[in-house]
Amino acid sequence: MAFEGKEIWFAVGSQDLYGPEALREVAQQSKDIVDTLNKSDDLPIKITLKPTLKDSDSIKNFMIDASSRPEVLGVICWMHTFSPAKMWIRGLRELRKPLLQLSTQHHFEIPWDSIDMDFMNLNQSAHGDREFGYILSRMGIRRKIVFGHYTDPEVARQIGVWERACAGWDAANNMKVMRWGDNMRNVAVTEGDKVMAEEVFGTAINTWTSTELEQWVNKVKKEDVEAVIEEYKKLYDVDPVLLNEKYDSLYYAAQEEVGMKNMLDHYGCDAMVDNFEDLAGLKQLPGVAAQHLVQLGYGFSAEGDWKTSMLVRIGQVMGEGLPGGASLMEDYSYNFVSGREMDMGSHMLEVSPALGSAEKPRLEIHPLGIGGKADPVRVVFTAKEKKNVPMIIFTDQGDRFRFTMQMVDLDHPDGSLKVLPTARAIFKPRPDLHTAVKCWLLAGGAHHTCMTTNVGREEWEDFCRIAGVELNTIDENTTFDSWVQRLRTNDMYFHTTNIPSVA
Ligand code: MN
């Protein structure tokens, strides 16, 4: 329920120079625009029109108000007329919410035969939006710019995408990640600076012992476990063996889920990591428990990888209400057959059916070679085909965070995969496997990623702009040479201080 009770505030800039009659028209036209946008199905969060801003003090008060209210996720500014931008400076210094600069106007067509000085004077957002753009860029304020007539569905679509990114940013700033155990021994990429993460994203990442989790698992109520098993039966095709001779294993897997959820909720956490090397007295490495909790909206990643867990939670929030979802993914195996060059992603257990499955996901039990615990119960499926799906890795480069995004086309396997007892996704990276992998490796992209079939690249681009974090995307237009150049430029840019980062 990430969008419930949330608002986006709509600020209209003008000034007193035009007189009360003109300002009445400004207010009426602003209302038309907001009402029209709010009718679009593409906007998950309602836009609230605020009174027209005409002077420096009211602008400052507006920005302080918007910044301090938890229900306000972002601010849209549109200059109906000419709103001299020195009036905006003191307010913009106070703004701590994501900003969208909407450049639009009320009339669709220039009224060629009737336009006079009065009309031109009143309807001059082409003029006002430029003055506003100047002060934002001069002050180094990052924002999404949307341009077009407000009745164009593309305008609503872009605003809707940004609203989702605002919700993702809000989720990051309120996120608490529960770590059961530390990072997997000797693994580099899943490490990272948790202090910097809290500074950049507002996310608190802390540790609880696996022994405490074991206690939570041991004290669950029988009826809660049975309710979760009923939920599994609805969502998954449960192997009959789990309902008969292996029922105890199924019961314990569901018991783990209830214990994990109770402990997360008790401490107000909405994302988690575990580590198969540190399970205390838990009998199984959580499989279906982690997979299903992601379907419920929690973030999850394995092996102590809190950064990917954050991405999964953010992805689930941004994509609320959309088909598909977010999941941990891990590159495993290439297919070099000509014309079918692909990559297969999977994990030992925990890829979430939130992604969407080609068939009804199956709930199965199989041995697991590592970890030395009982056979874990897991959901097995192949992610369903979809074009242009983002796969994101969040790395700590030592001096800064970097997001690397790979656009892929989810494809089908060229065989049965009948003896692979784990969830997987088969994908063709853009622009092609060879270019994509070389670019990925050069960016320091490693094996754990977050795949999102609910939201696309634009939500992540908006999110990274809001966060002020480096993002590089491998897509159909990427060449290896352009990629080298981009990484070099970014290394220079992010090592140089005092550059206003408006882009
Ligand atoms: Mn892994």
Short mmCIF file of C-alpha atoms and ligand atoms in Angstrom, two decimals:
data_model
loop_
_atom_site.label_atom_id
_atom_site.label_comp_id
_atom_site.label_asym_id
_atom_site.label_seq_id
_atom_site.Cartn_x
_atom_site.Cartn_y
_atom_site.Cartn_z
CA MET A 1 0.00 0.00 0.00
CA ALA A 2 2.88 2.33 -0.86
CA PHE A 3 0.67 4.93 -2.53
CA GLU A 4 -2.17 5.07 -0.02
CA GLY A 5 -2.61 8.50 1.56
CA LYS A 6 0.30 9.90 -0.46
CA GLU A 7 0.16 13.12 -2.47
CA ILE A 8 2.08 15.01 -5.10
CA TRP A 9 1.82 18.76 -4.73
CA PHE A 10 1.31 20.96 -7.77
CA ALA A 11 2.72 24.48 -7.53
CA VAL A 12 1.78 27.12 -10.06
CA GLY A 13 4.04 30.13 -10.40
CA SER A 14 2.80 33.58 -11.31
CA GLN A 15 3.08 37.08 -9.85
CA ASP A 16 0.89 40.04 -8.82
CA LEU A 17 1.70 42.15 -11.89
CA TYR A 18 -1.24 40.82 -13.91
CA GLY A 19 -4.09 41.82 -11.58
CA PRO A 20 -6.82 39.74 -9.88
CA GLU A 21 -8.79 38.90 -13.04
CA ALA A 22 -5.77 37.34 -14.72
CA LEU A 23 -4.91 35.42 -11.53
CA ARG A 24 -8.46 33.99 -11.44
CA GLU A 25 -7.86 32.64 -14.94
CA VAL A 26 -4.49 31.26 -13.86
CA ALA A 27 -6.18 29.35 -11.03
CA GLN A 28 -8.96 28.05 -13.30
CA GLN A 29 -6.57 26.84 -15.99
CA SER A 30 -4.33 25.23 -13.37
CA LYS A 31 -7.36 23.37 -12.05
CA ASP A 32 -8.19 22.12 -15.57
CA ILE A 33 -4.67 20.79 -15.94
CA VAL A 34 -4.57 19.03 -12.57
CA ASP A 35 -8.08 17.59 -13.02
CA THR A 36 -7.15 16.23 -16.45
CA LEU A 37 -3.93 14.66 -15.20
CA ASN A 38 -5.72 13.10 -12.23
CA LYS A 39 -8.11 11.33 -14.62
CA SER A 40 -5.22 9.38 -16.15
CA ASP A 41 -4.81 5.75 -15.13
CA ASP A 42 -1.06 6.24 -15.49
CA LEU A 43 -0.89 8.36 -12.33
CA PRO A 44 -0.74 6.12 -9.26
CA ILE A 45 -0.69 9.08 -6.85
CA LYS A 46 -3.16 11.94 -6.86
CA ILE A 47 -1.90 15.43 -7.66
CA THR A 48 -3.04 18.14 -5.23
CA LEU A 49 -3.31 21.67 -6.63
CA LYS A 50 -2.05 24.31 -4.19
CA PRO A 51 -2.86 28.06 -4.32
CA THR A 52 -0.98 30.03 -6.99
CA LEU A 53 2.43 31.24 -5.78
CA LYS A 54 3.08 34.92 -6.36
CA ASP A 55 5.86 36.05 -4.06
CA SER A 56 9.03 34.92 -2.35
CA ASP A 57 7.58 34.41 1.16
CA SER A 58 4.70 32.21 0.05
CA ILE A 59 7.05 30.18 -2.15
CA LYS A 60 9.38 29.62 0.79
CA ASN A 61 6.49 28.59 3.05
CA PHE A 62 5.18 26.24 0.38
CA MET A 63 8.55 24.51 0.03
CA ILE A 64 9.03 24.14 3.79
CA ASP A 65 5.51 22.73 4.10
CA ALA A 66 5.98 20.24 1.25
CA SER A 67 9.37 19.18 2.57
CA SER A 68 8.15 18.52 6.09
CA ARG A 69 5.01 16.51 5.32
CA PRO A 70 5.58 12.76 5.12
CA GLU A 71 2.56 12.28 2.87
CA VAL A 72 3.97 14.58 0.17
CA LEU A 73 6.26 12.48 -2.04
CA GLY A 74 7.18 15.11 -4.61
CA VAL A 75 6.50 18.57 -6.02
CA ILE A 76 5.51 19.52 -9.57
CA CYS A 77 6.18 23.13 -10.55
CA TRP A 78 4.64 24.84 -13.55
CA MET A 79 5.03 28.50 -14.39
CA HIS A 80 1.70 29.61 -15.83
CA THR A 81 2.94 33.09 -16.47
CA PHE A 82 6.20 34.85 -15.88
CA SER A 83 7.15 34.22 -12.26
CA PRO A 84 10.43 36.05 -11.73
CA ALA A 85 12.81 33.41 -10.49
CA LYS A 86 14.62 35.36 -7.79
CA MET A 87 11.34 34.88 -5.89
CA TRP A 88 11.98 31.11 -6.01
CA ILE A 89 15.54 31.05 -4.61
CA ARG A 90 14.77 31.07 -0.88
CA GLY A 91 12.08 28.43 -1.33
CA LEU A 92 14.18 26.14 -3.51
CA ARG A 93 16.91 26.21 -0.85
CA GLU A 94 14.38 24.58 1.49
CA LEU A 95 13.05 21.95 -0.91
CA ARG A 96 13.93 18.41 0.17
CA LYS A 97 11.46 16.48 -1.97
CA PRO A 98 11.86 15.29 -5.58
CA LEU A 99 11.02 17.97 -8.13
CA LEU A 100 9.36 17.70 -11.53
CA GLN A 101 9.48 20.71 -13.82
CA LEU A 102 6.36 20.56 -15.96
CA SER A 103 6.54 22.70 -19.05
CA THR A 104 3.11 22.92 -20.62
CA GLN A 105 0.37 25.45 -21.40
CA HIS A 106 -3.40 25.57 -21.30
CA HIS A 107 -4.15 26.26 -24.97
CA PHE A 108 -3.29 23.58 -27.51
CA GLU A 109 -3.10 25.73 -30.60
CA ILE A 110 -2.05 29.33 -31.03
CA PRO A 111 -5.36 31.15 -31.73
CA TRP A 112 -3.98 32.64 -34.91
CA ASP A 113 -6.87 34.95 -35.76
CA SER A 114 -7.72 36.16 -32.28
CA ILE A 115 -4.47 36.28 -30.37
CA ASP A 116 -3.81 39.75 -28.98
CA MET A 117 -1.46 41.21 -26.39
CA ASP A 118 -3.78 40.29 -23.50
CA PHE A 119 -3.92 36.64 -24.49
CA MET A 120 -0.19 36.45 -25.10
CA ASN A 121 0.53 38.14 -21.79
CA LEU A 122 -1.66 35.74 -19.84
CA ASN A 123 -0.60 32.54 -21.58
CA GLN A 124 3.16 32.76 -21.53
CA SER A 125 4.38 29.61 -19.83
CA ALA A 126 6.86 29.16 -22.68
CA HIS A 127 8.39 32.31 -21.22
CA GLY A 128 7.96 31.52 -17.52
CA ASP A 129 9.22 27.93 -17.70
CA ARG A 130 12.49 29.15 -19.18
CA GLU A 131 13.13 31.62 -16.36
CA PHE A 132 12.40 28.81 -13.89
CA GLY A 133 14.72 26.41 -15.74
CA TYR A 134 17.50 28.97 -15.46
CA ILE A 135 17.33 29.28 -11.70
CA LEU A 136 17.06 25.52 -11.17
CA SER A 137 20.12 24.86 -13.30
CA ARG A 138 22.04 27.72 -11.76
CA MET A 139 21.29 26.36 -8.28
CA GLY A 140 22.21 22.83 -9.36
CA ILE A 141 18.78 21.40 -8.56
CA ARG A 142 18.12 18.01 -10.13
CA ARG A 143 14.65 17.51 -11.51
CA LYS A 144 12.71 15.57 -14.09
CA ILE A 145 11.62 17.76 -16.97
CA VAL A 146 8.35 16.89 -18.70
CA PHE A 147 7.34 18.92 -21.74
CA GLY A 148 4.18 18.70 -23.81
CA HIS A 149 0.50 19.60 -23.84
CA TYR A 150 -1.16 18.39 -20.67
CA THR A 151 -3.78 16.43 -22.64
CA ASP A 152 -1.07 14.36 -24.35
CA PRO A 153 -1.12 10.87 -22.72
CA GLU A 154 2.67 10.85 -22.94
CA VAL A 155 2.80 13.74 -20.44
CA ALA A 156 0.70 11.80 -17.93
CA ARG A 157 2.75 8.66 -18.55
CA GLN A 158 6.02 10.44 -17.78
CA ILE A 159 4.57 12.04 -14.65
CA GLY A 160 3.23 8.65 -13.54
CA VAL A 161 6.66 7.05 -13.95
CA TRP A 162 8.21 9.84 -11.89
CA GLU A 163 5.54 9.42 -9.19
CA ARG A 164 6.55 5.77 -8.90
CA ALA A 165 10.18 6.81 -8.56
CA CYS A 166 9.15 9.28 -5.83
CA ALA A 167 7.44 6.41 -4.00
CA GLY A 168 10.62 4.36 -4.39
CA TRP A 169 12.64 7.23 -2.94
CA ASP A 170 10.21 7.54 -0.05
CA ALA A 171 10.52 3.78 0.53
CA ALA A 172 14.33 4.01 0.51
CA ASN A 173 14.24 6.85 3.02
CA ASN A 174 12.04 4.87 5.37
CA MET A 175 13.56 1.45 4.77
CA LYS A 176 15.04 -0.71 7.49
CA VAL A 177 16.99 -3.73 6.32
CA MET A 178 17.33 -6.66 8.70
CA ARG A 179 20.53 -8.63 8.31
CA TRP A 180 20.60 -12.18 9.63
CA GLY A 181 24.30 -12.80 9.70
CA ASP A 182 27.03 -10.94 7.91
CA ASN A 183 28.27 -10.98 4.36
CA MET A 184 29.13 -14.34 2.77
CA ARG A 185 32.76 -15.08 3.59
CA ASN A 186 35.31 -13.64 1.13
CA VAL A 187 32.74 -12.22 -1.33
CA ALA A 188 33.66 -8.70 -2.46
CA VAL A 189 30.73 -7.21 -4.34
CA THR A 190 28.10 -7.88 -1.69
CA GLU A 191 30.09 -5.81 0.82
CA GLY A 192 29.56 -2.08 1.03
CA ASP A 193 29.49 1.06 3.11
CA LYS A 194 26.31 0.95 5.20
CA VAL A 195 26.97 4.39 6.64
CA MET A 196 27.16 5.89 3.16
CA ALA A 197 23.96 4.02 2.24
CA GLU A 198 22.13 5.72 5.08
CA GLU A 199 23.54 9.11 4.06
CA VAL A 200 22.64 8.69 0.38
CA PHE A 201 19.37 6.74 0.54
CA GLY A 202 18.19 7.23 4.12
CA THR A 203 18.11 3.45 4.53
CA ALA A 204 19.07 1.89 7.88
CA ILE A 205 20.86 -1.45 7.55
CA ASN A 206 21.41 -3.34 10.81
CA THR A 207 22.18 -6.80 12.12
CA TRP A 208 20.20 -9.19 14.27
CA THR A 209 21.43 -12.65 15.18
CA SER A 210 20.27 -15.75 13.39
CA THR A 211 19.78 -17.22 16.86
CA GLU A 212 17.08 -14.65 17.52
CA LEU A 213 15.47 -15.51 14.19
CA GLU A 214 15.52 -19.17 15.23
CA GLN A 215 13.65 -18.21 18.41
CA TRP A 216 11.03 -16.30 16.39
CA VAL A 217 10.62 -19.32 14.11
CA ASN A 218 10.22 -21.66 17.06
CA LYS A 219 7.45 -19.65 18.69
CA VAL A 220 5.03 -19.19 15.77
CA LYS A 221 1.37 -20.15 16.02
CA LYS A 222 0.20 -23.31 14.28
CA GLU A 223 -2.78 -21.53 12.67
CA ASP A 224 -0.47 -18.90 11.15
CA VAL A 225 1.70 -21.59 9.59
CA GLU A 226 -1.34 -23.41 8.23
CA ALA A 227 -2.68 -20.16 6.75
CA VAL A 228 0.63 -19.67 4.90
CA ILE A 229 0.47 -23.24 3.59
CA GLU A 230 -3.04 -22.51 2.27
CA GLU A 231 -1.62 -19.43 0.53
CA TYR A 232 1.10 -21.59 -1.07
CA LYS A 233 -1.58 -23.96 -2.34
CA LYS A 234 -3.35 -21.06 -4.05
CA LEU A 235 -0.24 -19.55 -5.60
CA TYR A 236 1.79 -22.63 -6.44
CA ASP A 237 1.35 -26.08 -7.84
CA VAL A 238 2.40 -27.99 -4.71
CA ASP A 239 4.23 -31.28 -5.29
CA PRO A 240 1.99 -33.97 -3.69
CA VAL A 241 5.00 -35.34 -1.83
CA LEU A 242 4.99 -32.14 0.23
CA LEU A 243 1.39 -32.73 1.27
CA ASN A 244 2.10 -36.32 2.26
CA GLU A 245 5.38 -37.93 3.36
CA LYS A 246 7.30 -34.63 3.26
CA TYR A 247 4.61 -32.53 4.96
CA ASP A 248 6.93 -31.82 7.89
CA SER A 249 9.39 -30.14 5.51
CA LEU A 250 6.63 -28.00 4.00
CA TYR A 251 5.36 -27.14 7.45
CA TYR A 252 8.83 -26.09 8.61
CA ALA A 253 9.40 -23.97 5.47
CA ALA A 254 6.14 -22.12 6.16
CA GLN A 255 7.06 -21.88 9.84
CA GLU A 256 10.27 -20.13 8.81
CA GLU A 257 8.26 -17.64 6.76
CA VAL A 258 5.95 -16.81 9.67
CA GLY A 259 8.91 -16.41 12.04
CA MET A 260 10.81 -14.21 9.59
CA LYS A 261 7.77 -12.03 8.94
CA ASN A 262 6.92 -11.69 12.65
CA MET A 263 10.48 -10.64 13.44
CA LEU A 264 10.65 -8.17 10.53
CA ASP A 265 7.32 -6.61 11.50
CA HIS A 266 8.26 -6.48 15.18
CA TYR A 267 11.32 -4.36 14.42
CA GLY A 268 9.64 -2.34 11.65
CA CYS A 269 11.88 -3.79 8.93
CA ASP A 270 10.75 -4.15 5.32
CA ALA A 271 13.78 -5.79 3.74
CA MET A 272 16.10 -8.63 4.77
CA VAL A 273 19.16 -10.66 3.97
CA ASP A 274 20.26 -14.05 5.18
CA ASN A 275 23.45 -16.06 4.74
CA PHE A 276 23.55 -19.83 4.27
CA GLU A 277 26.79 -19.86 6.29
CA ASP A 278 25.04 -18.55 9.38
CA LEU A 279 21.67 -20.18 9.97
CA ALA A 280 22.04 -21.00 13.68
CA GLY A 281 19.54 -23.76 14.45
CA LEU A 282 17.27 -23.16 11.43
CA LYS A 283 16.66 -26.49 9.78
CA GLN A 284 16.37 -25.27 6.15
CA LEU A 285 17.93 -22.45 4.20
CA PRO A 286 14.80 -20.29 3.63
CA GLY A 287 13.61 -20.87 0.06
CA VAL A 288 9.88 -20.42 -0.45
CA ALA A 289 9.83 -18.17 2.63
CA ALA A 290 12.13 -15.62 0.98
CA GLN A 291 10.45 -16.05 -2.42
CA HIS A 292 6.96 -15.48 -1.03
CA LEU A 293 7.90 -12.59 1.28
CA VAL A 294 9.13 -10.71 -1.82
CA GLN A 295 5.71 -11.32 -3.38
CA LEU A 296 4.26 -9.63 -0.30
CA GLY A 297 6.47 -6.57 -0.91
CA TYR A 298 9.50 -7.18 1.31
CA GLY A 299 13.02 -6.80 -0.03
CA PHE A 300 15.20 -9.89 -0.02
CA SER A 301 18.64 -10.90 -1.10
CA ALA A 302 20.90 -13.76 -0.12
CA GLU A 303 24.44 -14.05 1.23
CA GLY A 304 24.31 -10.84 3.22
CA ASP A 305 23.75 -8.73 0.10
CA TRP A 306 21.81 -5.82 1.60
CA LYS A 307 22.26 -3.64 -1.48
CA THR A 308 20.27 -5.97 -3.72
CA SER A 309 17.69 -6.42 -0.97
CA MET A 310 17.21 -2.63 -1.04
CA LEU A 311 16.72 -2.71 -4.82
CA VAL A 312 14.13 -5.47 -4.58
CA ARG A 313 12.15 -3.52 -1.97
CA ILE A 314 12.37 -0.31 -4.01
CA GLY A 315 11.36 -2.19 -7.16
CA GLN A 316 8.35 -3.74 -5.43
CA VAL A 317 7.21 -0.33 -4.16
CA MET A 318 7.71 1.49 -7.47
CA GLY A 319 5.79 -1.21 -9.31
CA GLU A 320 2.85 -1.51 -6.96
CA GLY A 321 -0.32 -2.38 -8.89
CA LEU A 322 1.56 -3.24 -12.09
CA PRO A 323 1.86 -6.80 -13.40
CA GLY A 324 5.19 -8.45 -12.58
CA GLY A 325 7.56 -7.66 -9.77
CA ALA A 326 11.14 -7.48 -8.56
CA SER A 327 13.55 -10.23 -7.60
CA LEU A 328 17.11 -11.08 -6.79
CA MET A 329 18.80 -12.52 -9.88
CA GLU A 330 22.23 -14.00 -10.42
CA ASP A 331 23.98 -14.69 -13.72
CA TYR A 332 24.92 -18.34 -14.05
CA SER A 333 25.33 -19.72 -17.54
CA TYR A 334 25.73 -18.56 -21.17
CA ASN A 335 24.30 -20.05 -24.31
CA PHE A 336 26.60 -19.37 -27.29
CA VAL A 337 24.46 -21.04 -29.98
CA SER A 338 24.30 -18.73 -33.00
CA GLY A 339 21.06 -16.69 -33.04
CA ARG A 340 20.22 -17.88 -29.52
CA GLU A 341 23.00 -16.13 -27.60
CA MET A 342 21.60 -15.85 -24.09
CA ASP A 343 22.33 -15.75 -20.40
CA MET A 344 20.58 -17.77 -17.72
CA GLY A 345 20.00 -16.18 -14.34
CA SER A 346 18.99 -18.09 -11.25
CA HIS A 347 20.00 -18.63 -7.65
CA MET A 348 20.33 -21.61 -5.40
CA LEU A 349 16.74 -21.07 -4.24
CA GLU A 350 15.49 -17.57 -3.87
CA VAL A 351 14.48 -16.00 -7.21
CA SER A 352 10.96 -14.72 -6.56
CA PRO A 353 7.86 -15.66 -8.55
CA ALA A 354 6.96 -11.99 -8.21
CA LEU A 355 8.62 -11.74 -11.64
CA GLY A 356 5.79 -13.64 -13.30
CA SER A 357 6.03 -17.22 -14.46
CA ALA A 358 5.46 -18.91 -17.80
CA GLU A 359 3.36 -21.58 -16.06
CA LYS A 360 1.97 -21.89 -12.54
CA PRO A 361 5.06 -22.00 -10.29
CA ARG A 362 5.70 -25.36 -8.66
CA LEU A 363 6.50 -25.87 -5.00
CA GLU A 364 9.09 -28.62 -4.70
CA ILE A 365 11.66 -30.10 -2.36
CA HIS A 366 15.16 -31.12 -3.39
CA PRO A 367 18.52 -31.51 -1.73
CA LEU A 368 20.88 -28.52 -1.62
CA GLY A 369 24.59 -29.22 -1.95
CA ILE A 370 25.80 -26.37 0.25
CA GLY A 371 24.99 -25.19 3.74
CA GLY A 372 24.68 -28.61 5.37
CA LYS A 373 20.99 -28.21 6.31
CA ALA A 374 17.84 -30.20 5.57
CA ASP A 375 16.43 -30.22 2.04
CA PRO A 376 14.83 -26.81 1.45
CA VAL A 377 11.38 -26.26 -0.03
CA ARG A 378 11.49 -23.87 -2.97
CA VAL A 379 9.35 -22.45 -5.77
CA VAL A 380 10.49 -23.54 -9.24
CA PHE A 381 9.50 -21.65 -12.39
CA THR A 382 10.84 -19.98 -15.51
CA ALA A 383 10.25 -16.23 -15.74
CA LYS A 384 7.81 -15.45 -18.51
CA GLU A 385 8.91 -13.82 -21.74
CA LYS A 386 8.96 -10.04 -21.81
CA LYS A 387 10.82 -7.43 -23.84
CA ASN A 388 13.00 -4.68 -22.45
CA VAL A 389 13.33 -5.68 -18.81
CA PRO A 390 15.87 -3.92 -16.56
CA MET A 391 18.41 -5.79 -14.48
CA ILE A 392 20.21 -3.53 -12.03
CA ILE A 393 23.29 -3.96 -9.93
CA PHE A 394 24.15 -1.60 -7.09
CA THR A 395 27.88 -1.60 -6.38
CA ASP A 396 30.08 0.22 -3.94
CA GLN A 397 33.04 1.45 -5.99
CA GLY A 398 34.98 2.40 -2.88
CA ASP A 399 34.47 6.14 -3.28
CA ARG A 400 30.86 6.20 -4.45
CA PHE A 401 27.86 4.07 -5.27
CA ARG A 402 27.18 3.07 -8.85
CA PHE A 403 24.09 1.56 -10.46
CA THR A 404 24.61 -0.38 -13.66
CA MET A 405 21.50 -1.33 -15.61
CA GLN A 406 21.32 -3.97 -18.31
CA MET A 407 18.26 -4.05 -20.55
CA VAL A 408 17.33 -7.62 -21.46
CA ASP A 409 14.63 -9.48 -23.35
CA LEU A 410 13.29 -12.38 -21.31
CA ASP A 411 13.17 -15.42 -23.58
CA HIS A 412 12.34 -19.12 -23.31
CA PRO A 413 14.71 -22.02 -22.68
CA ASP A 414 15.61 -24.19 -25.67
CA GLY A 415 15.08 -27.36 -23.67
CA SER A 416 13.09 -28.77 -20.75
CA LEU A 417 15.31 -27.75 -17.78
CA LYS A 418 13.56 -30.70 -16.16
CA VAL A 419 16.39 -31.56 -13.76
CA LEU A 420 17.18 -27.98 -12.69
CA PRO A 421 15.30 -27.63 -9.39
CA THR A 422 15.43 -23.85 -9.04
CA ALA A 423 13.72 -20.72 -10.37
CA ARG A 424 15.37 -19.08 -13.38
CA ALA A 425 15.15 -16.45 -16.08
CA ILE A 426 16.49 -16.87 -19.61
CA PHE A 427 17.39 -13.59 -21.26
CA LYS A 428 19.02 -11.95 -24.25
CA PRO A 429 20.96 -8.90 -23.14
CA ARG A 430 20.80 -5.80 -25.37
CA PRO A 431 22.43 -4.90 -27.72
CA ASP A 432 23.89 -8.44 -27.94
CA LEU A 433 25.43 -10.92 -25.51
CA HIS A 434 29.06 -10.17 -26.40
CA THR A 435 28.87 -6.37 -26.20
CA ALA A 436 26.67 -6.47 -23.11
CA VAL A 437 28.89 -8.78 -21.09
CA LYS A 438 32.06 -6.83 -21.92
CA CYS A 439 30.39 -3.55 -20.93
CA TRP A 440 28.98 -5.11 -17.74
CA LEU A 441 32.37 -6.44 -16.70
CA LEU A 442 34.10 -3.13 -17.41
CA ALA A 443 31.60 -1.28 -15.19
CA GLY A 444 32.36 -3.67 -12.34
CA GLY A 445 28.94 -5.25 -12.64
CA ALA A 446 29.01 -8.49 -10.72
CA HIS A 447 26.69 -11.45 -10.22
CA HIS A 448 23.84 -10.28 -7.94
CA THR A 449 21.23 -8.09 -9.60
CA CYS A 450 17.65 -7.00 -9.17
CA MET A 451 15.39 -7.76 -12.12
CA THR A 452 12.11 -5.85 -12.40
CA THR A 453 9.30 -6.97 -14.69
CA ASN A 454 6.88 -4.45 -13.16
CA VAL A 455 8.78 -1.20 -13.78
CA GLY A 456 11.09 -0.34 -16.67
CA ARG A 457 14.24 1.68 -17.16
CA GLU A 458 12.62 5.10 -16.80
CA GLU A 459 11.51 4.52 -13.19
CA TRP A 460 15.09 3.55 -12.29
CA GLU A 461 16.49 6.54 -14.20
CA ASP A 462 14.16 8.86 -12.30
CA PHE A 463 15.04 7.15 -9.02
CA CYS A 464 18.79 7.52 -9.60
CA ARG A 465 18.42 11.18 -10.59
CA ILE A 466 16.50 11.86 -7.38
CA ALA A 467 19.14 10.00 -5.35
CA GLY A 468 22.00 11.68 -7.20
CA VAL A 469 23.62 8.30 -7.85
CA GLU A 470 25.61 7.30 -10.92
CA LEU A 471 23.64 5.17 -13.37
CA ASN A 472 24.92 3.64 -16.59
CA THR A 473 22.61 1.65 -18.83
CA ILE A 474 23.51 -0.97 -21.42
CA ASP A 475 20.81 -0.96 -24.08
CA GLU A 476 20.22 -1.40 -27.81
CA ASN A 477 22.29 1.71 -28.59
CA THR A 478 25.35 0.82 -26.53
CA THR A 479 28.69 0.25 -28.23
CA PHE A 480 31.78 -0.81 -26.34
CA ASP A 481 33.62 2.40 -27.34
CA SER A 482 30.78 4.67 -26.18
CA TRP A 483 30.65 2.72 -22.93
CA VAL A 484 34.39 3.20 -22.30
CA GLN A 485 33.94 6.92 -22.90
CA ARG A 486 30.93 7.13 -20.59
CA LEU A 487 32.70 5.40 -17.72
CA ARG A 488 35.76 7.63 -18.16
CA THR A 489 33.63 10.78 -18.17
CA ASN A 490 31.74 9.63 -15.09
CA ASP A 491 34.95 8.81 -13.23
CA MET A 492 36.09 12.36 -13.88
CA TYR A 493 32.69 13.89 -13.09
CA PHE A 494 32.21 12.07 -9.82
CA HIS A 495 35.75 12.81 -8.69
CA THR A 496 35.32 16.52 -9.27
CA THR A 497 33.63 18.54 -6.59
CA ASN A 498 31.47 21.65 -6.91
CA ILE A 499 29.89 20.72 -10.22
CA PRO A 500 26.16 21.42 -9.91
CA SER A 501 24.74 18.04 -10.76
CA VAL A 502 21.59 19.01 -12.61
CA ALA A 503 21.73 16.16 -15.09
MN MN B 1 24.33 -15.38 -4.67
#
